[in-house]
Short mmCIF file of C-alpha atoms in Angstrom, two decimals:
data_model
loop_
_atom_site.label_atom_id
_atom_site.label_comp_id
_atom_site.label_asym_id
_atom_site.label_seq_id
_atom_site.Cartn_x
_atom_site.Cartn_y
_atom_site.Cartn_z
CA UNK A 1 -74.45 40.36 -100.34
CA UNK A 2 -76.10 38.91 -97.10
CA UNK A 3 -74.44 36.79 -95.32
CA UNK A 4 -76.47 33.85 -94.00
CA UNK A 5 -76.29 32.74 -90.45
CA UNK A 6 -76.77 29.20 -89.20
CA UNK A 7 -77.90 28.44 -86.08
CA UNK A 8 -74.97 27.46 -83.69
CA UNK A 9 -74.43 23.70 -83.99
CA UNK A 10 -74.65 21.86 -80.50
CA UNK A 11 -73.41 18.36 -81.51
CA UNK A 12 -70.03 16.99 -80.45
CA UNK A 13 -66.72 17.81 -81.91
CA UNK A 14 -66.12 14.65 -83.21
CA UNK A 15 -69.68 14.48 -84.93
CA UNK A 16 -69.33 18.14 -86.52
CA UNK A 17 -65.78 16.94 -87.95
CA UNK A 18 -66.95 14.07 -89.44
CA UNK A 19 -65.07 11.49 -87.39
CA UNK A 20 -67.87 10.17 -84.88
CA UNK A 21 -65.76 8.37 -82.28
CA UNK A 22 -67.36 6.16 -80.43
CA UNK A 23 -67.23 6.39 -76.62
CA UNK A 24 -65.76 3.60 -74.45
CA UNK A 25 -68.01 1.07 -72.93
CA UNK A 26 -67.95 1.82 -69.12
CA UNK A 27 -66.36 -0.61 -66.75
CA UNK A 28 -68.44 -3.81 -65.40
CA UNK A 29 -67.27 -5.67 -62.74
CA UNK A 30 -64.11 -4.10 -62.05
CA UNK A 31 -63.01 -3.99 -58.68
CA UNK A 32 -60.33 -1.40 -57.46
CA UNK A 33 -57.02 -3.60 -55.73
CA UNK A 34 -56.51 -2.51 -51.93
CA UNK A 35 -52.61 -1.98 -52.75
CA UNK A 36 -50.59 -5.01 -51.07
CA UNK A 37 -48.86 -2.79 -48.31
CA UNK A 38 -52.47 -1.49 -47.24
CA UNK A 39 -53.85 -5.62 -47.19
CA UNK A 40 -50.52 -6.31 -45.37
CA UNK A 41 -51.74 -3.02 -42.68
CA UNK A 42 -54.76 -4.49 -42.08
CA UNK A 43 -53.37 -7.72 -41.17
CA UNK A 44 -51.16 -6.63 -38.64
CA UNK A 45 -53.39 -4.79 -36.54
CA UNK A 46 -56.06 -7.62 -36.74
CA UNK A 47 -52.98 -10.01 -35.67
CA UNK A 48 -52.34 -9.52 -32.53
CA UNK A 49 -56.67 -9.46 -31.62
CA UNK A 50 -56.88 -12.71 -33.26
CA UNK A 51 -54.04 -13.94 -31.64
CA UNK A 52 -54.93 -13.43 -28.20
CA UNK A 53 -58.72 -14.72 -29.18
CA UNK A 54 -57.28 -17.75 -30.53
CA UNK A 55 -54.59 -18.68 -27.29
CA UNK A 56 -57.40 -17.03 -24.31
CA UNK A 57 -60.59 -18.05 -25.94
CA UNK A 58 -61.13 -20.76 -28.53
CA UNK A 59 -58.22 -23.22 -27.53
CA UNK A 60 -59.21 -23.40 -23.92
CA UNK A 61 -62.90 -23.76 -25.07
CA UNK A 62 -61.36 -26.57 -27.06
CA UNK A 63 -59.61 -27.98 -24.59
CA UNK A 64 -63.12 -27.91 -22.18
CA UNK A 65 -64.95 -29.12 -24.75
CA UNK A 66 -62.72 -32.10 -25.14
CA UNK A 67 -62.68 -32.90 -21.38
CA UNK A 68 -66.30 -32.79 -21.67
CA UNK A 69 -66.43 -35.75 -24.09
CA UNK A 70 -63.45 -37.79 -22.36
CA UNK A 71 -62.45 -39.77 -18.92
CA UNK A 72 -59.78 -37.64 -17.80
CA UNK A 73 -57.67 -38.95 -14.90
CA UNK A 74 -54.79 -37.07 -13.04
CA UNK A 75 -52.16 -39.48 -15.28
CA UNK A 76 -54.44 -39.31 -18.95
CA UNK A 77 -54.53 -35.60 -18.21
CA UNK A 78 -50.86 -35.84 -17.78
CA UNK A 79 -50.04 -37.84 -20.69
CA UNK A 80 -53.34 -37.12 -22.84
CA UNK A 81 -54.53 -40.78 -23.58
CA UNK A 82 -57.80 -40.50 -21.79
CA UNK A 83 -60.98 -42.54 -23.67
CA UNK A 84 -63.68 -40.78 -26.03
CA UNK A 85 -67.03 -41.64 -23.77
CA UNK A 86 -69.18 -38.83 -25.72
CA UNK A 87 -72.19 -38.04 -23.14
CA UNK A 88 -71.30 -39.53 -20.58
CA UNK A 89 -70.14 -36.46 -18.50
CA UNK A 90 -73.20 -35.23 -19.22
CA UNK A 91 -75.27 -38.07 -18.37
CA UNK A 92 -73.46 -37.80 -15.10
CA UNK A 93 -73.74 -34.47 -14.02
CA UNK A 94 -77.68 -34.52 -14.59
CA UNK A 95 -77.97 -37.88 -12.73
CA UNK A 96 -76.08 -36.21 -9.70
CA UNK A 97 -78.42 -35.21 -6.58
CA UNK A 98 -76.33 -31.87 -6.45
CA UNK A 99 -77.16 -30.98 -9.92
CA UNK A 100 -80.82 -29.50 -9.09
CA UNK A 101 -80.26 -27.89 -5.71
CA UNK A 102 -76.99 -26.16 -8.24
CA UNK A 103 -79.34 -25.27 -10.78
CA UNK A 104 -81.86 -23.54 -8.83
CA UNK A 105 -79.18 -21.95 -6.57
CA UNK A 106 -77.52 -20.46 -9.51
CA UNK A 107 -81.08 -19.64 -11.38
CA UNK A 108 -81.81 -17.15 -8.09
CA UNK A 109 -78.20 -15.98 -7.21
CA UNK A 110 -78.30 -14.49 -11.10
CA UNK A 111 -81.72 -13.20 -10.91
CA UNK A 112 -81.80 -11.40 -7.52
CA UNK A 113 -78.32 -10.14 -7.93
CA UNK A 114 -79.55 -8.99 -11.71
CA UNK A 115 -82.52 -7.04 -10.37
CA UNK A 116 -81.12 -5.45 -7.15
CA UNK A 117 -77.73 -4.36 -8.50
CA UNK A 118 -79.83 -2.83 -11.58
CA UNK A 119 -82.32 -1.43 -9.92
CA UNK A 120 -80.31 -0.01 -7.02
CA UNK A 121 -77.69 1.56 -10.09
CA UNK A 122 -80.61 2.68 -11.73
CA UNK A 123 -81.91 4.73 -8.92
CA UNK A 124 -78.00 6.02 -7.99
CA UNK A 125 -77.57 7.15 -11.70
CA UNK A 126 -81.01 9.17 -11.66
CA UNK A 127 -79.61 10.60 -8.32
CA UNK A 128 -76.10 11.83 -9.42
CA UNK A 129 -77.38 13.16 -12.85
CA UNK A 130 -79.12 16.10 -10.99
CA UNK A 131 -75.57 17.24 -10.26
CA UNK A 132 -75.69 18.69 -7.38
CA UNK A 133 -72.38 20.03 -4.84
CA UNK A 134 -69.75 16.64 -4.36
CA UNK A 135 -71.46 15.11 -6.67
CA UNK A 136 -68.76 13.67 -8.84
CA UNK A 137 -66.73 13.29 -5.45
CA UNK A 138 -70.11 11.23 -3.58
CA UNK A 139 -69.58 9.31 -7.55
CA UNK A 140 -66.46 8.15 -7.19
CA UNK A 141 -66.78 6.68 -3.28
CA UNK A 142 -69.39 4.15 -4.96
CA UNK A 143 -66.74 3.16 -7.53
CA UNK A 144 -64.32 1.38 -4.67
CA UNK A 145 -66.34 -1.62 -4.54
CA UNK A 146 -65.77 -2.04 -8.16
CA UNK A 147 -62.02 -1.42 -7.98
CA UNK A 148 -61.54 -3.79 -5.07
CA UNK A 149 -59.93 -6.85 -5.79
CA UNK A 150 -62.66 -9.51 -5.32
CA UNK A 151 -60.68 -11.41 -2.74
CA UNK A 152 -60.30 -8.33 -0.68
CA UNK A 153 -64.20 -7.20 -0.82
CA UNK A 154 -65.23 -10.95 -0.55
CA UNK A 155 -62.61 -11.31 2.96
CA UNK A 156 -64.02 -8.08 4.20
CA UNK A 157 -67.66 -9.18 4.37
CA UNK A 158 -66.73 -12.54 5.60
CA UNK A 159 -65.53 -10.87 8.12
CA UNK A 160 -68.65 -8.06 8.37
CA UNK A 161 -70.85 -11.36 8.79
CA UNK A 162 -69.35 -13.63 11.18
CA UNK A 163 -71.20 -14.67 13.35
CA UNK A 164 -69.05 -14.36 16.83
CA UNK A 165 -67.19 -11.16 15.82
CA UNK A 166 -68.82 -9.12 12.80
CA UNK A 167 -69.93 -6.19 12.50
CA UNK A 168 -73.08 -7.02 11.24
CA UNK A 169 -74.30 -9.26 14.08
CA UNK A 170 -72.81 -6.36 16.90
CA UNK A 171 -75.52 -4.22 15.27
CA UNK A 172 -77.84 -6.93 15.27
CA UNK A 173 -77.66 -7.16 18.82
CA UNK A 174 -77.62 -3.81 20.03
CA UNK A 175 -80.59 -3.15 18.63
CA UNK A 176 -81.87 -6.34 20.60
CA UNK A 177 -82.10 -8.63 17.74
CA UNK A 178 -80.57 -12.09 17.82
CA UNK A 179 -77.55 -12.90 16.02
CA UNK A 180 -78.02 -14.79 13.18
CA UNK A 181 -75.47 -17.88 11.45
CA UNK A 182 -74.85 -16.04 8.42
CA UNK A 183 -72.34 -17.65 6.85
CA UNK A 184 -72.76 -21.34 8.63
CA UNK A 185 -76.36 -21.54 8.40
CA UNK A 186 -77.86 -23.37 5.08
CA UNK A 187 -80.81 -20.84 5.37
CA UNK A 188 -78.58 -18.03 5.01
CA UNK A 189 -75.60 -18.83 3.28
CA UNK A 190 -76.76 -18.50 0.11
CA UNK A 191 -78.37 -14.94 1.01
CA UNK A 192 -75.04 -13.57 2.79
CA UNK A 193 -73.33 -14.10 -0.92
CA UNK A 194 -76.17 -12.26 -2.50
CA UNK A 195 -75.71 -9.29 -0.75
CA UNK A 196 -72.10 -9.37 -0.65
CA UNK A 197 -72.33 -9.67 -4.98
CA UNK A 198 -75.28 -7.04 -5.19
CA UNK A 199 -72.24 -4.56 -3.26
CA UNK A 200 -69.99 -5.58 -5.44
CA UNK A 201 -71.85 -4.85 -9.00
CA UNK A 202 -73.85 -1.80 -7.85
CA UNK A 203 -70.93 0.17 -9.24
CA UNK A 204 -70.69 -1.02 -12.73
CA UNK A 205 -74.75 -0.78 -13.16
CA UNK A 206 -74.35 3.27 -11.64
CA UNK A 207 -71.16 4.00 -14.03
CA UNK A 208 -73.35 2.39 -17.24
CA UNK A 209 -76.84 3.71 -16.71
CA UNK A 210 -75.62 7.31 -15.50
CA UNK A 211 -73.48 7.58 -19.04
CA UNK A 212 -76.42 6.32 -20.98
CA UNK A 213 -78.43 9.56 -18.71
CA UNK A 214 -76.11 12.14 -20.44
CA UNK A 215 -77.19 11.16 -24.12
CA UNK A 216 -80.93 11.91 -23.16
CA UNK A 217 -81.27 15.64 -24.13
CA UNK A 218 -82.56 18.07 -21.37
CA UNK A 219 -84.98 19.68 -23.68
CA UNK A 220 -87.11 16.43 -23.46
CA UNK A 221 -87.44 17.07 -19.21
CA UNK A 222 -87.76 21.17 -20.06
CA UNK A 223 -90.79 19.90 -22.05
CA UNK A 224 -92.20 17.89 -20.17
CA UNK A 225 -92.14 19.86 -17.21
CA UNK A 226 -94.08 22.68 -18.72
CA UNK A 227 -96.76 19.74 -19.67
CA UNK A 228 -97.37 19.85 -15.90
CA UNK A 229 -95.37 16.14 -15.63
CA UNK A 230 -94.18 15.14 -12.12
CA UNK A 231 -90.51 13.89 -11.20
CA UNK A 232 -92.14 9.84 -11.87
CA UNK A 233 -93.71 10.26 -14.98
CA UNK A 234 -91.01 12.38 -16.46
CA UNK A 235 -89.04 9.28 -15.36
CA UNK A 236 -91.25 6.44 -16.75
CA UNK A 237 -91.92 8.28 -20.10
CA UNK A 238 -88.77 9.90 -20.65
CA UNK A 239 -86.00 8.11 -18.96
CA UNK A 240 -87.04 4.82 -18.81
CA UNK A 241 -87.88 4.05 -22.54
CA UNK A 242 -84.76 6.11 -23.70
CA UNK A 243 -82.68 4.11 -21.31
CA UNK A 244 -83.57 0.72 -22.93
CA UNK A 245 -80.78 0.23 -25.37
CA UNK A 246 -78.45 0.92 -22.31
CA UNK A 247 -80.43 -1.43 -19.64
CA UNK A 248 -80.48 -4.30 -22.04
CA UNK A 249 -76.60 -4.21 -22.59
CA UNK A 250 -75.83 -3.60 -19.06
CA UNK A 251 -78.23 -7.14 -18.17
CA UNK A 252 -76.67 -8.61 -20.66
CA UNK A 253 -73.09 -8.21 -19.17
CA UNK A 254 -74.37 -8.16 -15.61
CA UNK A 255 -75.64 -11.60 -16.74
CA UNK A 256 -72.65 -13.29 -17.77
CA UNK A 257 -70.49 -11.87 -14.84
CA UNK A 258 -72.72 -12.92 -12.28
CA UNK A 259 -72.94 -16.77 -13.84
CA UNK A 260 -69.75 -17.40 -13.71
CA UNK A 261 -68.94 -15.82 -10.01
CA UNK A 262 -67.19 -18.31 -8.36
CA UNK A 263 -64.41 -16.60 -6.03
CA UNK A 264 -67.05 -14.46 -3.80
CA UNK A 265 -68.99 -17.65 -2.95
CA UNK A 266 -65.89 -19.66 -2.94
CA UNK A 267 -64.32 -17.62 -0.40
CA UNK A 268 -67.04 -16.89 1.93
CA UNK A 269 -68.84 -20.21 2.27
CA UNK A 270 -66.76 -22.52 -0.16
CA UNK A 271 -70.68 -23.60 -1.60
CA UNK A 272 -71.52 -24.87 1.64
CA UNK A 273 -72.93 -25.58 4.39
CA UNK A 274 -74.74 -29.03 3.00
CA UNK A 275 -74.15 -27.34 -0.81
CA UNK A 276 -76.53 -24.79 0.44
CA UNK A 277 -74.92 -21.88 -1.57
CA UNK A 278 -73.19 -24.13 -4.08
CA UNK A 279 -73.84 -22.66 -7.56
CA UNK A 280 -72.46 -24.23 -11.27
CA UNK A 281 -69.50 -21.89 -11.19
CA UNK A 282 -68.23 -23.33 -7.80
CA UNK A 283 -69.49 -27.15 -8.18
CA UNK A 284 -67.00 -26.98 -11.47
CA UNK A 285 -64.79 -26.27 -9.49
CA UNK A 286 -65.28 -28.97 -6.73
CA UNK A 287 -65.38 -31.25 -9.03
CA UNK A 288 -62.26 -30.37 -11.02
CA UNK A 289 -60.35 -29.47 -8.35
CA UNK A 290 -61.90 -29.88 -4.82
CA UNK A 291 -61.12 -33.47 -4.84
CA UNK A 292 -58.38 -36.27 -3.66
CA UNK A 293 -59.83 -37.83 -7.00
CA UNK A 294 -60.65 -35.02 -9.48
CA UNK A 295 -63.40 -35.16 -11.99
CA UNK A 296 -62.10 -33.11 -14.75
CA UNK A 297 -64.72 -34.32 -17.33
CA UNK A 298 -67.72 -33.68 -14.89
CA UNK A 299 -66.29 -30.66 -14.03
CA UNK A 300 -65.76 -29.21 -17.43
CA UNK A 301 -69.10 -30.63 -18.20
CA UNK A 302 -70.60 -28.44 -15.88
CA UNK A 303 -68.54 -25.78 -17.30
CA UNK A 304 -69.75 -26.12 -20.43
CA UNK A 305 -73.44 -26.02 -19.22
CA UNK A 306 -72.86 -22.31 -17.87
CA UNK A 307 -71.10 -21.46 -21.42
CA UNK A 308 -74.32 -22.53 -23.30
CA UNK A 309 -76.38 -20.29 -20.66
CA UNK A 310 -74.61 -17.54 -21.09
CA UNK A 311 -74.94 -18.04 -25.02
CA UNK A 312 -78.41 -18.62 -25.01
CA UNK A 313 -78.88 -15.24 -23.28
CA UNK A 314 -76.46 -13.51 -25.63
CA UNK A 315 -78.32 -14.79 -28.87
CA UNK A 316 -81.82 -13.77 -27.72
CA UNK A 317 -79.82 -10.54 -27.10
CA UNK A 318 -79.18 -10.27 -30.55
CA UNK A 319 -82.22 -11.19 -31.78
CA UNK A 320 -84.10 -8.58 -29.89
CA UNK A 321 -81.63 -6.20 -30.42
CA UNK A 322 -82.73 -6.83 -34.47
CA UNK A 323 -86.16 -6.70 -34.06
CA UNK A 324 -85.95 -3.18 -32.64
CA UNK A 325 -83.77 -1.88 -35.14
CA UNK A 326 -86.16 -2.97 -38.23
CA UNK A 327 -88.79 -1.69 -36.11
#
């Protein structure tokens, strides 16, 4: 007898036994649940940040904000009944005669101090990264005008400039040039606290732009040396451009730090002579504080101003920072 064969029979089990069963529909819209003690996790450790943003940062801008839009006096600051007047801060400050010689003092205090400290850090970072003998020793000598408290560095060149006894004018005049009013003259107050902030912030712009050198591979220079490039092209095609991400953030924050500085200018010239070096940061302060009669809403209205700038900058930050990532 022959046996017949049948070819092997590739359908499912449930099919060859007769009983098709139908497979469950798959799962819409069903969301796995974070289990409650992992929710409960999360929340603590995003406590504590919130916390301190909430107490440091948005209730004191509050609080400026509201000063802004009031007529504070030393007893309705006391007892908190002071008037809504709206703009009128505002309408105040930009009426006073201080407000555009405070403008355009703060406008080139930021920029110089922006460009020099960069541009000196920039050159310091290119200078260390060839690592040569006392290198990281010769690095961490320019990091002790950075670790200074600002009252001590800001004492020390009061004292380097004076104009009787410093250091500065001594030089000056052994070289046979005439001593110059540094910190008492209106044509060089506002200069003396330049250089004395361009000291200062050197050090953070080196310590930034020298890490951002170590992500740059060496292959890129090896390359480009063969090419036949010299030491300023390599620079201008290699490390400048891949250095851009790095410069912008290190603006950014040199930005902001350098609008608010108030105790550098405070302490050396106190804004003066004739408002000659006065800046935002410090006519706040006169006017909150500086005063017999204090004008907190003026003063916070002022404050406020140097918040928006410092916004402004950080949004077009942003933006820019967008455009080059869908580029």
């Amino acid at each position: 007898m022959k046996q017949t064969t049948h070819p092997p029979d590739h359908r499912p089990a449930g099919v060859r036994n007769g009983a098709a069963t139908a497979a469950p529909p798959p799962a819409r819209g069903r969301r796995r649940r974070r289990p409650v003690s992992t929710q409960w996790a999360a929340w603590g450790f995003l406590a504590p940040v919130t916390l301190y943003l909430a107490l440091f940062y948005a209730y004191p801008l509050y609080r400026n904000l509201d000063l802004s839009l009031r007529n504070y006096t030393v007893r309705s600051f006391v007892q908190g009944d002071a008037p809504f007047t709206g703009l009128a801060n505002y309408r105040t400050v930009l009426d006073d005669p201080t407000f555009a010689p405070a403008l355009l003092h703060t406008a080139v205090f930021t920029a110089v101090c922006l460009v020099f400290q960069y541009a000196i850090g920039l050159a310091l970072a290119v200078f260390f990264n060839q690592h040569f003998r006392l290198s990281a020793t010769l690095r961490a000598l320019f990091l002790v005008p950075w670790l200074l408290p600002l009252i001590v560095s800001a004492s020390t060149w009061s004292w380097m400039l004076n104009t009787d006894s410093g250091i500065v004018n001594a030089i000056l005049h052994a070289v046979g040039i005439a001593p110059v009013n540094w910190l008492t003259s209106p044509s060089w107050s506002l200069t003396s606290v330049i250089i004395a902030n361009i000291w200062i912030g050197v050090p953070f712009n080196l310590v930034v732009l020298y890490s951002g050198l170590q992500s740059i591979p060496a292959g890129l220079y090896e390359a480009a040396a063969l090419d036949g490039a010299g030491a300023w092209r390599r620079f201008w095609s290699i490390t400048f451009p891949l250095l851009r991400p790095v410069s912008a953030i290190t603006l950014l924050l040199g930005l902001v730090y350098t609008l608010k500085v108030f105790d550098i200018i405070w302490i050396m010239t106190k804004g003066g002579p004739a408002d000659s070096s006065t800046t935002f940061a410090t006519w706040s302060y006169q006017l909150g504080f500086g005063n017999l009669l204090p004008a907190f809403g003026p003063g916070a209205a002022v404050g406020n101003l140097l918040v928006v700038a410092a916004l402004v900058f950080g949004l077009v930050y942003v933006r820019v920072q967008r455009k080059q990532a869908l580029s």
